[in-house]
Coordinates of C-alpha atoms and ligand atoms in Angstrom, one line a residue:
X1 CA -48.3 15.5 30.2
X2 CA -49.5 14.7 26.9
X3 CA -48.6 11.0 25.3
X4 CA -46.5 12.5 22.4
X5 CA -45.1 14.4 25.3
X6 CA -44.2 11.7 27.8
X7 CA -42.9 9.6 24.5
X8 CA -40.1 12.2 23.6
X9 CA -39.4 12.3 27.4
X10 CA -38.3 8.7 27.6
X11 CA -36.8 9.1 24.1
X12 CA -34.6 11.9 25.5
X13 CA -33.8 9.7 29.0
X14 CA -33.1 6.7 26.3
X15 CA -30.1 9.2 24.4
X16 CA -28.7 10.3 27.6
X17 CA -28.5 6.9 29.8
X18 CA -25.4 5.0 29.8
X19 CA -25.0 3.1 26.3
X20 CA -24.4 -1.2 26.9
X21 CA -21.5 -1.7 25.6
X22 CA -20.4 -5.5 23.8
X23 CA -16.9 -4.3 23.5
X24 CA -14.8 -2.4 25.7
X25 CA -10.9 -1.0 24.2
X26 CA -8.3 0.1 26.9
X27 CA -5.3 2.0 25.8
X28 CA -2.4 2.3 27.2
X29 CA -0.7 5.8 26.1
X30 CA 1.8 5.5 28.6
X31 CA 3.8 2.7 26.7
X32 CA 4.0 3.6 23.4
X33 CA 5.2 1.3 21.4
X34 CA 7.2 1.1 18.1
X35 CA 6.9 4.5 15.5
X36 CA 4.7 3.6 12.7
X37 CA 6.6 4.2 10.1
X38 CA 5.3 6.6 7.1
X39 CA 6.3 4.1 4.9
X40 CA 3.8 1.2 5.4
X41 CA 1.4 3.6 3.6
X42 CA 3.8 3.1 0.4
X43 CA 2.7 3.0 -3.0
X44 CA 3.3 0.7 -6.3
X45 CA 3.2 2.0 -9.5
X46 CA 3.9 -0.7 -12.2
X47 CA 3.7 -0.3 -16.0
X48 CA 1.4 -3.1 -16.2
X49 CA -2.7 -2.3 -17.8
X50 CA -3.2 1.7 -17.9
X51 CA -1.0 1.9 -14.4
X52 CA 0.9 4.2 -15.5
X53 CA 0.3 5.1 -19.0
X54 CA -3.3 6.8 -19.4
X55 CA -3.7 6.5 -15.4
X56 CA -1.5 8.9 -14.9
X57 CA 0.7 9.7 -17.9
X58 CA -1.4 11.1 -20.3
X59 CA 1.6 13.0 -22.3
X60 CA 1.9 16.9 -22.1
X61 CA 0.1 17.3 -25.6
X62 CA -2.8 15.6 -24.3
X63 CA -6.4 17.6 -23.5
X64 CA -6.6 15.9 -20.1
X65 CA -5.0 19.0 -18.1
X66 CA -1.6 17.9 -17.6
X67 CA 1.8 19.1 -15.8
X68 CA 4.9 18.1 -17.8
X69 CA 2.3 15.1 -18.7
X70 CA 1.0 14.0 -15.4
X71 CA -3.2 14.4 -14.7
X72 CA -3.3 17.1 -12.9
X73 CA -6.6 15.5 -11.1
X74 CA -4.9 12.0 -10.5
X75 CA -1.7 14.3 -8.6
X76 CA -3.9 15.9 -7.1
X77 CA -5.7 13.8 -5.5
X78 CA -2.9 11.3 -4.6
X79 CA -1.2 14.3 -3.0
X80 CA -3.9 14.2 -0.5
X81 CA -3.1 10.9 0.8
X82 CA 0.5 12.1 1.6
X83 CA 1.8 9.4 -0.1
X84 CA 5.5 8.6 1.1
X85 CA 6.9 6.1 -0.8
X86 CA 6.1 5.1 -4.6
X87 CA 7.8 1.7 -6.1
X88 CA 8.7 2.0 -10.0
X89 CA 8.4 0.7 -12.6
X90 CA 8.0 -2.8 -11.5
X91 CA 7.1 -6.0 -10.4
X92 CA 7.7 -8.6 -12.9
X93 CA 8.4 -5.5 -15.0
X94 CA 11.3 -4.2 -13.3
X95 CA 13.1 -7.7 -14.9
X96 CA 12.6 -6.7 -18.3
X97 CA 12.9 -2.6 -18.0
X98 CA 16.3 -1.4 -19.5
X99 CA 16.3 2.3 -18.1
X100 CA 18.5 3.4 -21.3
X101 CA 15.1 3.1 -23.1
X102 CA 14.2 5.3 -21.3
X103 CA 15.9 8.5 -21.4
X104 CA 16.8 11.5 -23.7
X105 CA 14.1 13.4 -25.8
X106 CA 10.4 11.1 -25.8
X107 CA 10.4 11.0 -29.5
X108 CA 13.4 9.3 -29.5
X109 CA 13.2 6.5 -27.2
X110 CA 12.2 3.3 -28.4
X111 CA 9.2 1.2 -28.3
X112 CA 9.5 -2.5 -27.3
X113 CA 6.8 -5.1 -26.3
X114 CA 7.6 -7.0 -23.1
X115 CA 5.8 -10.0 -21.6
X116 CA 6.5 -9.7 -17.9
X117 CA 4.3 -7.7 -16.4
X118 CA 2.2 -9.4 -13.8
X119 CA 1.6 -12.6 -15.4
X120 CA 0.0 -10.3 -18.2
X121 CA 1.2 -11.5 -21.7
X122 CA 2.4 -8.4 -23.5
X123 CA 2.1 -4.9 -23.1
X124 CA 3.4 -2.1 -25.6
X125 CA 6.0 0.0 -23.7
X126 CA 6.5 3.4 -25.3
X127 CA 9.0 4.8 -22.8
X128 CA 7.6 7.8 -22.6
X129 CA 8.1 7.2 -18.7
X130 CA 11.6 6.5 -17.8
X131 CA 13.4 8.0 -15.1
X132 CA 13.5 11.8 -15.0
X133 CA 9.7 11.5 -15.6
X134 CA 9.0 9.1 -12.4
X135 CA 11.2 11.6 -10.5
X136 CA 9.0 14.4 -11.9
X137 CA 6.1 12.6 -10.1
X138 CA 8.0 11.8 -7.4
X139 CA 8.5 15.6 -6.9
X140 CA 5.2 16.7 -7.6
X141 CA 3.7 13.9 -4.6
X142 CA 6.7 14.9 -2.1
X143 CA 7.6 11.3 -1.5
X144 CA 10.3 9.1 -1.3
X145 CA 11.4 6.9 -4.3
X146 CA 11.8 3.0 -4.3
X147 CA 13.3 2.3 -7.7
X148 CA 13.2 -1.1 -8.4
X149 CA 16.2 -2.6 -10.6
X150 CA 16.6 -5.7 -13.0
X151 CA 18.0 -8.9 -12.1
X152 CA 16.1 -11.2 -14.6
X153 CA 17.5 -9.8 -17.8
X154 CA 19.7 -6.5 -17.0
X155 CA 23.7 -7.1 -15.9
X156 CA 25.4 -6.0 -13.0
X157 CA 26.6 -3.3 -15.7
X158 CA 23.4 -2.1 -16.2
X159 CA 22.3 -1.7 -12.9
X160 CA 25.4 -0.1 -11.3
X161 CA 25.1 2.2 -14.6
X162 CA 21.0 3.3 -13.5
X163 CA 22.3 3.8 -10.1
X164 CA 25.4 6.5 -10.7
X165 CA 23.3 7.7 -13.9
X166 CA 20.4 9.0 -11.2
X167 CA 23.2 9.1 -7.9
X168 CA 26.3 10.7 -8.8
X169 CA 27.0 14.2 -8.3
X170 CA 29.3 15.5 -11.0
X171 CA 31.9 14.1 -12.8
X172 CA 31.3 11.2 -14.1
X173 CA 30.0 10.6 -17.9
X174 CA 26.5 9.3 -16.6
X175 CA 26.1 12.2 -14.3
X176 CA 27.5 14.8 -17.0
X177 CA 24.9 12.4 -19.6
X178 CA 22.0 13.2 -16.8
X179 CA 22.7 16.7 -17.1
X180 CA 22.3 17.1 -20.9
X181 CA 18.8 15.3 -20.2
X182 CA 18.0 18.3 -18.4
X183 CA 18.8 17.1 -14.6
X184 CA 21.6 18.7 -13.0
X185 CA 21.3 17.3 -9.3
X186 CA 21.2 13.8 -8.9
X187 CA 17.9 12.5 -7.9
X188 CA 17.1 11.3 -4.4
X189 CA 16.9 7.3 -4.4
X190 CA 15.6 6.5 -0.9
X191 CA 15.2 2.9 -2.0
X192 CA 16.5 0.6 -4.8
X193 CA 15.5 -3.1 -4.9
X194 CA 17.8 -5.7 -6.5
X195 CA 15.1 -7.6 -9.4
X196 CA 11.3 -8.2 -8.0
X197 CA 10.2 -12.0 -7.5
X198 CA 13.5 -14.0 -8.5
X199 CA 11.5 -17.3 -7.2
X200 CA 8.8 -16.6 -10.2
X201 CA 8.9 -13.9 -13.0
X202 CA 12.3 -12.6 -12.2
X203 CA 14.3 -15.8 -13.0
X204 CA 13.2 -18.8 -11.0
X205 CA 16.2 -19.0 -9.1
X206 CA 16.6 -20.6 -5.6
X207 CA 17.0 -18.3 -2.6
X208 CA 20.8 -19.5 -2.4
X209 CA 21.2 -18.6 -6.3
X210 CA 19.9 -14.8 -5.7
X211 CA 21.9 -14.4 -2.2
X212 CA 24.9 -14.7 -4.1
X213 CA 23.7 -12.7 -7.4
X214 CA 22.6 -10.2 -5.0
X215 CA 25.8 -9.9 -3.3
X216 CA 27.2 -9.5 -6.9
X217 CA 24.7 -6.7 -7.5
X218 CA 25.0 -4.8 -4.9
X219 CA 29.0 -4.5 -4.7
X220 CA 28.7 -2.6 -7.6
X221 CA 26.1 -0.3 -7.1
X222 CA 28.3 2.4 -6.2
X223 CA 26.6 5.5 -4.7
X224 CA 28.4 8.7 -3.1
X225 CA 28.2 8.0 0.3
X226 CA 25.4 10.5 1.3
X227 CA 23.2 9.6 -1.7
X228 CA 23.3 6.0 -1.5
X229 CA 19.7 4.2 -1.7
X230 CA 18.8 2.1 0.9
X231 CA 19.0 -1.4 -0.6
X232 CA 16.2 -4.0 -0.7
X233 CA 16.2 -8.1 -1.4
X234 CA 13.4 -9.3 -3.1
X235 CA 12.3 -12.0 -1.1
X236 CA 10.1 -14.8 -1.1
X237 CA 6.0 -15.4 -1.7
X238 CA 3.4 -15.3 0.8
X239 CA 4.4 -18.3 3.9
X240 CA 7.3 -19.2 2.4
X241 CA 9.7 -18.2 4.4
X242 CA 12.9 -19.8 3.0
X243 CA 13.5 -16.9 1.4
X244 CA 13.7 -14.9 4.3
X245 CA 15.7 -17.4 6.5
X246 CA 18.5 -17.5 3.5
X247 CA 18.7 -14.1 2.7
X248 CA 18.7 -12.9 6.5
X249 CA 21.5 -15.1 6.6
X250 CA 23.2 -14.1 3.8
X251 CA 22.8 -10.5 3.2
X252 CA 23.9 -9.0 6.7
X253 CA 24.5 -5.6 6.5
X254 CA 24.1 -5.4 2.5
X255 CA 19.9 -4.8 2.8
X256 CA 18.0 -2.8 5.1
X257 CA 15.2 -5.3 4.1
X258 CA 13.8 -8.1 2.8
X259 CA 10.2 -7.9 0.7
X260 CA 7.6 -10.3 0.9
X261 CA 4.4 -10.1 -1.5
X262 CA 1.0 -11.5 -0.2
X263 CA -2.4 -10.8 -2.4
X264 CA -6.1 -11.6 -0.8
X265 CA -7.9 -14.3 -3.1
X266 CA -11.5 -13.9 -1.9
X267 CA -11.9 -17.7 -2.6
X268 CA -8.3 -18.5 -2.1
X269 CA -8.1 -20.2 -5.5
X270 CA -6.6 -18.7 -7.9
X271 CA -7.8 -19.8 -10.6
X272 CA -11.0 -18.7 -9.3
X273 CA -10.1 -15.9 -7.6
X274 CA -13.8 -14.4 -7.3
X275 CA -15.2 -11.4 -8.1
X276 CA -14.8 -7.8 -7.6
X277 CA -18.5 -6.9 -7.1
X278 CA -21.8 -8.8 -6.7
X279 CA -20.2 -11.6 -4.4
X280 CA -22.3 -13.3 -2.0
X281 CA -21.7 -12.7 1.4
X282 CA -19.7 -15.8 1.7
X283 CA -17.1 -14.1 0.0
X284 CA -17.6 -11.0 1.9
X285 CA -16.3 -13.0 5.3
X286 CA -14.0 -15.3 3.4
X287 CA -12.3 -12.2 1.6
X288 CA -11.7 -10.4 5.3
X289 CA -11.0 -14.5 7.1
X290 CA -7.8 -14.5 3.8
X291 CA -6.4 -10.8 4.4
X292 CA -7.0 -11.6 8.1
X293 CA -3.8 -14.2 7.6
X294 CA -1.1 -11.5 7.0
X295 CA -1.1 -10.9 10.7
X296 CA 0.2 -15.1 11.0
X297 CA 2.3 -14.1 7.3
X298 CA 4.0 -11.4 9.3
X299 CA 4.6 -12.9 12.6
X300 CA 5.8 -16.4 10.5
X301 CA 8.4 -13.7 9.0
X302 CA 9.1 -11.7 11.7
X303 CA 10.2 -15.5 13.6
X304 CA 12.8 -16.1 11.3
X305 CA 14.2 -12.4 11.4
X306 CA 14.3 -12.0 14.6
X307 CA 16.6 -15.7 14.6
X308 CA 18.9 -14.5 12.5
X309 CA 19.1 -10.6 12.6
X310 CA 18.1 -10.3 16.6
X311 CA 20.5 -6.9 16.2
X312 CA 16.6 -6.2 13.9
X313 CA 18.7 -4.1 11.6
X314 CA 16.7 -6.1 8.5
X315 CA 12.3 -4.9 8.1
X316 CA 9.9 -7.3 6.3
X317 CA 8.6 -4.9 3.4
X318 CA 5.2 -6.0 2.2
X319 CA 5.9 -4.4 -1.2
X320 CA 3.1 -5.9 -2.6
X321 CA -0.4 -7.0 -0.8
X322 CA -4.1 -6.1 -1.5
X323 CA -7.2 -8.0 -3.2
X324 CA -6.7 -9.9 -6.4
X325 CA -9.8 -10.4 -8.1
X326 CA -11.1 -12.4 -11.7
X327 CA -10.7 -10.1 -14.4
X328 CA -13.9 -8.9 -16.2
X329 CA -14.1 -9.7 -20.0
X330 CA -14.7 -6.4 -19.9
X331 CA -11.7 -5.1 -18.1
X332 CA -10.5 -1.9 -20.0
X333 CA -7.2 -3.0 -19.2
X334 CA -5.3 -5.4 -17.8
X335 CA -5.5 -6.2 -13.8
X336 CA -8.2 -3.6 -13.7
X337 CA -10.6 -4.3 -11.1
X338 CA -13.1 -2.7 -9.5
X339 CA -13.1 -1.4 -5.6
X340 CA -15.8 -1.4 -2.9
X341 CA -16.2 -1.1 0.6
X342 CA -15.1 -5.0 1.5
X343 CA -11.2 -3.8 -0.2
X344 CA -11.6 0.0 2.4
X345 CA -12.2 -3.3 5.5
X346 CA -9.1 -4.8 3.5
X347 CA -6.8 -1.9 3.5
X348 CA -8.0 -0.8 7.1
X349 CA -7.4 -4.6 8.6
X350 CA -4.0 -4.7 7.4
X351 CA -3.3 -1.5 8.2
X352 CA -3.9 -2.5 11.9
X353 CA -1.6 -5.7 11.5
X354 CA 0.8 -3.8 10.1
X355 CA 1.0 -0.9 12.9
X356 CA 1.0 -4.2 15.5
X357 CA 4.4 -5.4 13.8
X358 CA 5.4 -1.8 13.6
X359 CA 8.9 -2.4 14.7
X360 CA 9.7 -4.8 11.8
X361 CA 7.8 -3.3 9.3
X362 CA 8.7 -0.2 8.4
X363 CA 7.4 -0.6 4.8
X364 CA 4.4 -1.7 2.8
X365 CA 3.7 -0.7 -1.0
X366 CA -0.3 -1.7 -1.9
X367 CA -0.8 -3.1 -5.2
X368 CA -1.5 -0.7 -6.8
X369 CA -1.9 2.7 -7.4
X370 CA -4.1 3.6 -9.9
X371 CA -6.1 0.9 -12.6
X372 CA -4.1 -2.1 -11.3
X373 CA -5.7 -4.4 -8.4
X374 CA -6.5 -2.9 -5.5
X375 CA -6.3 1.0 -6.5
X376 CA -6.9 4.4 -5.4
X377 CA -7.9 6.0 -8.6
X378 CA -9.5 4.6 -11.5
X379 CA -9.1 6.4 -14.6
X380 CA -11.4 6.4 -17.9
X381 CA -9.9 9.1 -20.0
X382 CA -10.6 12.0 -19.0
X383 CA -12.7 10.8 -15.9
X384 CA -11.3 9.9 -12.5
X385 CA -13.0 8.0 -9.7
X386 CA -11.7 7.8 -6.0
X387 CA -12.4 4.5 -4.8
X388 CA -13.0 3.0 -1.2
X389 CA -9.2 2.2 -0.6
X390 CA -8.4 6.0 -1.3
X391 CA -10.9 6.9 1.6
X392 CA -9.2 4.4 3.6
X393 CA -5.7 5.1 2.9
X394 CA -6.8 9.1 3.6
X395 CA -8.8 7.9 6.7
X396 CA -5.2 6.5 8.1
X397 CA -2.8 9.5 7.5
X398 CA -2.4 11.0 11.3
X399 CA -1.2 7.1 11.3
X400 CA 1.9 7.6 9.4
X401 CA 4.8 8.2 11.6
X402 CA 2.8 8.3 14.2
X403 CA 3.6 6.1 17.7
X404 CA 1.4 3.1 18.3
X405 CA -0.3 2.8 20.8
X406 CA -1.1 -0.5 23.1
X407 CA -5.0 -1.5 23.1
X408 CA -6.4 -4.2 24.5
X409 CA -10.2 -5.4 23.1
X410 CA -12.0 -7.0 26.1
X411 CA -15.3 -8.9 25.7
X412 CA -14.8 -8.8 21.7
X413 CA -17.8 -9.8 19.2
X414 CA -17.2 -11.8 16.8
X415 CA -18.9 -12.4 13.0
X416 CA -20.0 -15.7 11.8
X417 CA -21.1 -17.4 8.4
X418 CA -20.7 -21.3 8.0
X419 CA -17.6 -22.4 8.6
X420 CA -15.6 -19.1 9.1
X421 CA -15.8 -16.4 12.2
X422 CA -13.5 -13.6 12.5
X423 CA -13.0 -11.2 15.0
X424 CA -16.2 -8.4 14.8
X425 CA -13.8 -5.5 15.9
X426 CA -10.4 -4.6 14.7
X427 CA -8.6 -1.7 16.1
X428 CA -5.7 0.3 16.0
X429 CA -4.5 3.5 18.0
X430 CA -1.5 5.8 18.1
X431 CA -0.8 8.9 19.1
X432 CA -0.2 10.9 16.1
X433 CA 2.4 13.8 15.3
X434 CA -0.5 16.2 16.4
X435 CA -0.4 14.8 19.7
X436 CA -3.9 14.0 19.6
X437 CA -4.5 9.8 20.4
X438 CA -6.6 8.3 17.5
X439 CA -8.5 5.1 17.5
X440 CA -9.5 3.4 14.3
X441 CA -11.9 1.0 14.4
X442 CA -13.2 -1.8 11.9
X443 CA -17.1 -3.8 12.7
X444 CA -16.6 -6.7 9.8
X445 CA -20.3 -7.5 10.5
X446 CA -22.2 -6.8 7.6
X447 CA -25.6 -6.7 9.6
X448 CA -24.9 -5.4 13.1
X449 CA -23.4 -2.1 14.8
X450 CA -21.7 -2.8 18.0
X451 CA -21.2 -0.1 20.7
X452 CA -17.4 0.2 21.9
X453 CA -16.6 1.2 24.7
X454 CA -13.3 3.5 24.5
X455 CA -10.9 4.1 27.8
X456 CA -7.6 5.8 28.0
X457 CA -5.5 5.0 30.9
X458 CA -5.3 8.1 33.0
X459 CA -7.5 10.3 31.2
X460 CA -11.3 11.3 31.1
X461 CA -12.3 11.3 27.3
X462 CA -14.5 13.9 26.7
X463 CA -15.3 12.8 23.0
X464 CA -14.3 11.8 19.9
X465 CA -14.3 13.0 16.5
X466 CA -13.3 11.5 12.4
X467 CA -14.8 9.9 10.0
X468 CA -16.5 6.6 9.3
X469 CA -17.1 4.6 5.9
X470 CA -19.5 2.6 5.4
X471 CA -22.8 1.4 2.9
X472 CA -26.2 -0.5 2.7
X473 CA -23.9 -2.6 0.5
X474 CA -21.1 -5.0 0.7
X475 CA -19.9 -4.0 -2.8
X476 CA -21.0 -0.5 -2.5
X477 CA -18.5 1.2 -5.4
X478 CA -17.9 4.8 -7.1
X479 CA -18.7 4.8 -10.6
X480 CA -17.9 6.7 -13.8
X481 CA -21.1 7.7 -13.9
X482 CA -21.9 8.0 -10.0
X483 CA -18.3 8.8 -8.3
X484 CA -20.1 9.5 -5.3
X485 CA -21.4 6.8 -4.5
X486 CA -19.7 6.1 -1.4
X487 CA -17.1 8.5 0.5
X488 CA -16.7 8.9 4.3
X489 CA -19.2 11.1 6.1
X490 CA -18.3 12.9 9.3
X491 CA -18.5 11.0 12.9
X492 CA -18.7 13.0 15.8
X493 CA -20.0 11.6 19.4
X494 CA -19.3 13.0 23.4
X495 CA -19.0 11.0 26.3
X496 CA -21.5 10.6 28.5
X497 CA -21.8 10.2 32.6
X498 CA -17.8 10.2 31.9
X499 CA -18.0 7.2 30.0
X500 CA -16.6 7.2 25.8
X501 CA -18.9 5.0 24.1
X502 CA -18.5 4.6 20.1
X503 CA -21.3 3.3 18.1
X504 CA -19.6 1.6 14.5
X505 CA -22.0 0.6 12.3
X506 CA -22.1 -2.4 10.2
X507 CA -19.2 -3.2 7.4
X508 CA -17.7 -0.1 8.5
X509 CA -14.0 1.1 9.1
X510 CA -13.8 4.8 11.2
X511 CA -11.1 7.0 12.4
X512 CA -11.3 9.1 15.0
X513 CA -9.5 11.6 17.2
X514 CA -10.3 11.1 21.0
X515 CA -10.6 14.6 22.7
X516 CA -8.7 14.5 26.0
Ligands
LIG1 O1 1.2 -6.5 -9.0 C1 1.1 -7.3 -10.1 C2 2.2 -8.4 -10.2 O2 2.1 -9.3 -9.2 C3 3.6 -7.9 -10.1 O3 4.1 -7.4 -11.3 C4 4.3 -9.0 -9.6 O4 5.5 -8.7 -8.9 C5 3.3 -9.8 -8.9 O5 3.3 -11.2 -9.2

């Protein structure tokens, strides 16, 4: 046997021998645990920056191709993400939005400048998006709708007013007024949330204050019985969870849940938040240690619920979470950041926390959709990008309503750098609606792979199968000019001697289907 011979020998043995494995994940698929609920992949849609307007509204005279004014290439894409749930119009917006600005023929409607949105001084509102519009979209997507109402400066009038206007079946002036703007059958309001942030932008009002305004609210928003939304409390910011202890008390059986909001500072200062690309890898780790914290966020939450509403008829709703970075000077518009492959480990870490607190949290809406924060899309006229946190959100869809799974992660790494160490693996399984178990899998080490070593209680795994994301860089982004840049490439592996081993690279996140 020649040497070159004899070397490809032992290379061969070498591919075939049993892989070491640092890390070793049992799952249990005989006690599933609580249904992950479609909804925790919700999405926020704000008319805050280009969010809305130019993002996705582009006008039905426009050149960009267009349906009724939508991109066709931005609702198209989004529609592969099965998006469930989409929140409208705001955020600190919602507190200013009148919705009668927002209806009857576009040339019409008025313009107004309004100064809440997201801590962003003004923007020019040219209604062009009101109501039948967002339900157009809604439509178009196939989701659900989480309308979001004004406490801050609306009127228990005004409100109860939205809510027959898009509700009530026949009858009544608003609906007969829907009808001559071209909408016979009342729309479909999964969701309506009573004002956004009362503690800050939407009135800074005590918890006690809005418990009793809310009450107020939501007597009046009358609803036929079979088309009433499911009614949300705004709640309170990040670990404060005074908010939740009053309003659990308060608000039995008049909300289906109360909404948190929790961003990831990569410094955790925010008035230097950090930056969006070109960070040093001390940010990289102190980015993942920060979003790391909504599993002790939730679980803080989840305490007080579970004290006061043990019947757990009330969900947390994360309605808004995700990476808040410095604006560039540069910034086409405001809250626009850009996205790389430490916000796909952001998405894909809370995704796991979230499918851990499944049975409380049956909702989350990112922040945000497209342009704003951490986004899907990014739009620059007629150009459209697909950022990391798309691949991640599209990585996760057998997730939605799928049933979580137990795991348990045995002999765990674990990632290092100065003061800070996280866990090296996160991971997340369910079985899905296909009935096929997936696993998905995060290494937060920038530098090393690790080999996990995969069992399922009472089965021989014969393989597994998805997709894995990952880059030579920490900010590795899509561009205008290269949208490419990074996507998920295809993962495949078999087991070996009987044994599942998966090898995840470095900064990556990966789904996969285990083959039975
Ligand atoms: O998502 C941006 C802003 O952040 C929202 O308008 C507000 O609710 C939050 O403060």
């Amino acid at each position: 046997m020649s040497v070159v011979k004899s070397g490809v020998l032992a290379l061969a043995m070498l591919a075939t021998a049993p892989v070491f494995a640092a890390v070793t994940i049992d799952i249990d698929p005989a006690k599933p645990g609580a249904v992950i609920n479609k909804n925790v992949y919700g999405q926020f849609a704000e008319h805050l920056g280009t969010g809305v307007y130019e993002g996705m509204w582009v006008g039905p005279k426009s050149d960009i191709p267009n349906t009724r004014g939508w991109r066709n290439d931005v609702v198209g894409a989004l529609k592969e993400l099965h998006v469930p749930l989409v929140r409208w119009p705001g955020g600190c917006f919602a507190d200013v939005y009148h919705w009668r600005d927002g209806i009857g023929p576009q040339d019409k409607r008025p313009s107004n400048v309004h100064t809440n949105a997201g801590g962003v001084v003004e923007i020019d509102e040219i209604n062009a998006v009101g109501t039948h519009e967002f339900f157009d979209l809604i439509d178009m997507l196939g989701a659900d709708a989480y309308v979001n109402g004004n406490v801050g400066t609306g009127s228990v009038q005004e409100m109860s007013d939205w809510v027959e206007y898009m509700t009530s079946d026949g009858g009544s002036p608003l609906a007969r007024l829907r009808a001559q703007n071209g909408r016979e059958k009342p729309f479909k309001v999964a969701f309506f949330g009573i004002g956004n942030e009362l503690w800050g932008c939407g009135g800074n009002m005590k918890p006690e204050y809005y418990a009793s305004l809310y009450s107020n609210y939501e007597n009046f928003l009358r609803a036929p019985e079979q088309s009433r939304p499911k009614m949300i409390a705004s709640g309170g910011s990040g670990f404060d969870t005074s908010w939740t202890d009053v309003l659990s008390k308060e608000l039995k059986g008049r909300t289906i849940g109360i909404s948190v909001h929790q961003y990831t500072v990569p410094t955790g200062n925010w008035d230097v938040k950090g930056k969006a690309l070109g960070f040093e890898e001390g940010e990289w780790i102190s980015t993942l240690a920060n979003t790391l914290r909504m599993d002790q966020l939730v679980k803080d939450h989840v305490a007080v619920l579970d004290k006061n509403d043990p019947e757990k008829k009330i969900g947390l709703l994360v309605d808004e979470w995700g990476t808040w970075y410095d604006e560039e000077e540069s910034a086409k518009s405001a809250l626009f950041q850009q996205n790389s492959l430490r916000d796909a480990l952001v998405a894909a870490l809370n995704f796991h926390i979230f499918h851990e607190h499944a049975e409380r949290v049956p909702m989350t809406t990112i922040a945000q959709m497209v342009n704003v924060l951490q986004a899907m899309i990014l739009t620059d006229k007629e150009k459209m990008v697909l950022t990391p946190t798309y691949y991640a959100f599209q990585m996760y869809v057998p997730f939605q309503d799928a049933k979580s799974l137990p795991l348990a992660i045995k002999d765990n790494t674990s990632y290092t750098l100065g003061a800070l160490t996280i866990p090296g693996v996160s991971a997340s399984a369910a079985r899905a609606k296909d009935g096929k178990v997936y696993l998905a899998l995060v290494n937060t080490d920038p530098h090393k792979a690790v080999d996990v070593a995969v069992n399922v209680a009472g089965t021989k795994l014969k393989g597994a199968a998805g997709k894995v994301l990952t880059s030579a860089t920490m900010d590795a982004h899509n561009t205008f000019q290269d949208p490419q840049a990074i996507k998920p490439a295809a993962f495949s592996t078999r087991a070996a001697g009987g044994k599942l081993s998966i090898n995840v690279p470095g900064k990556a996140v990966m789904v996969v289907a285990l083959e039975e």
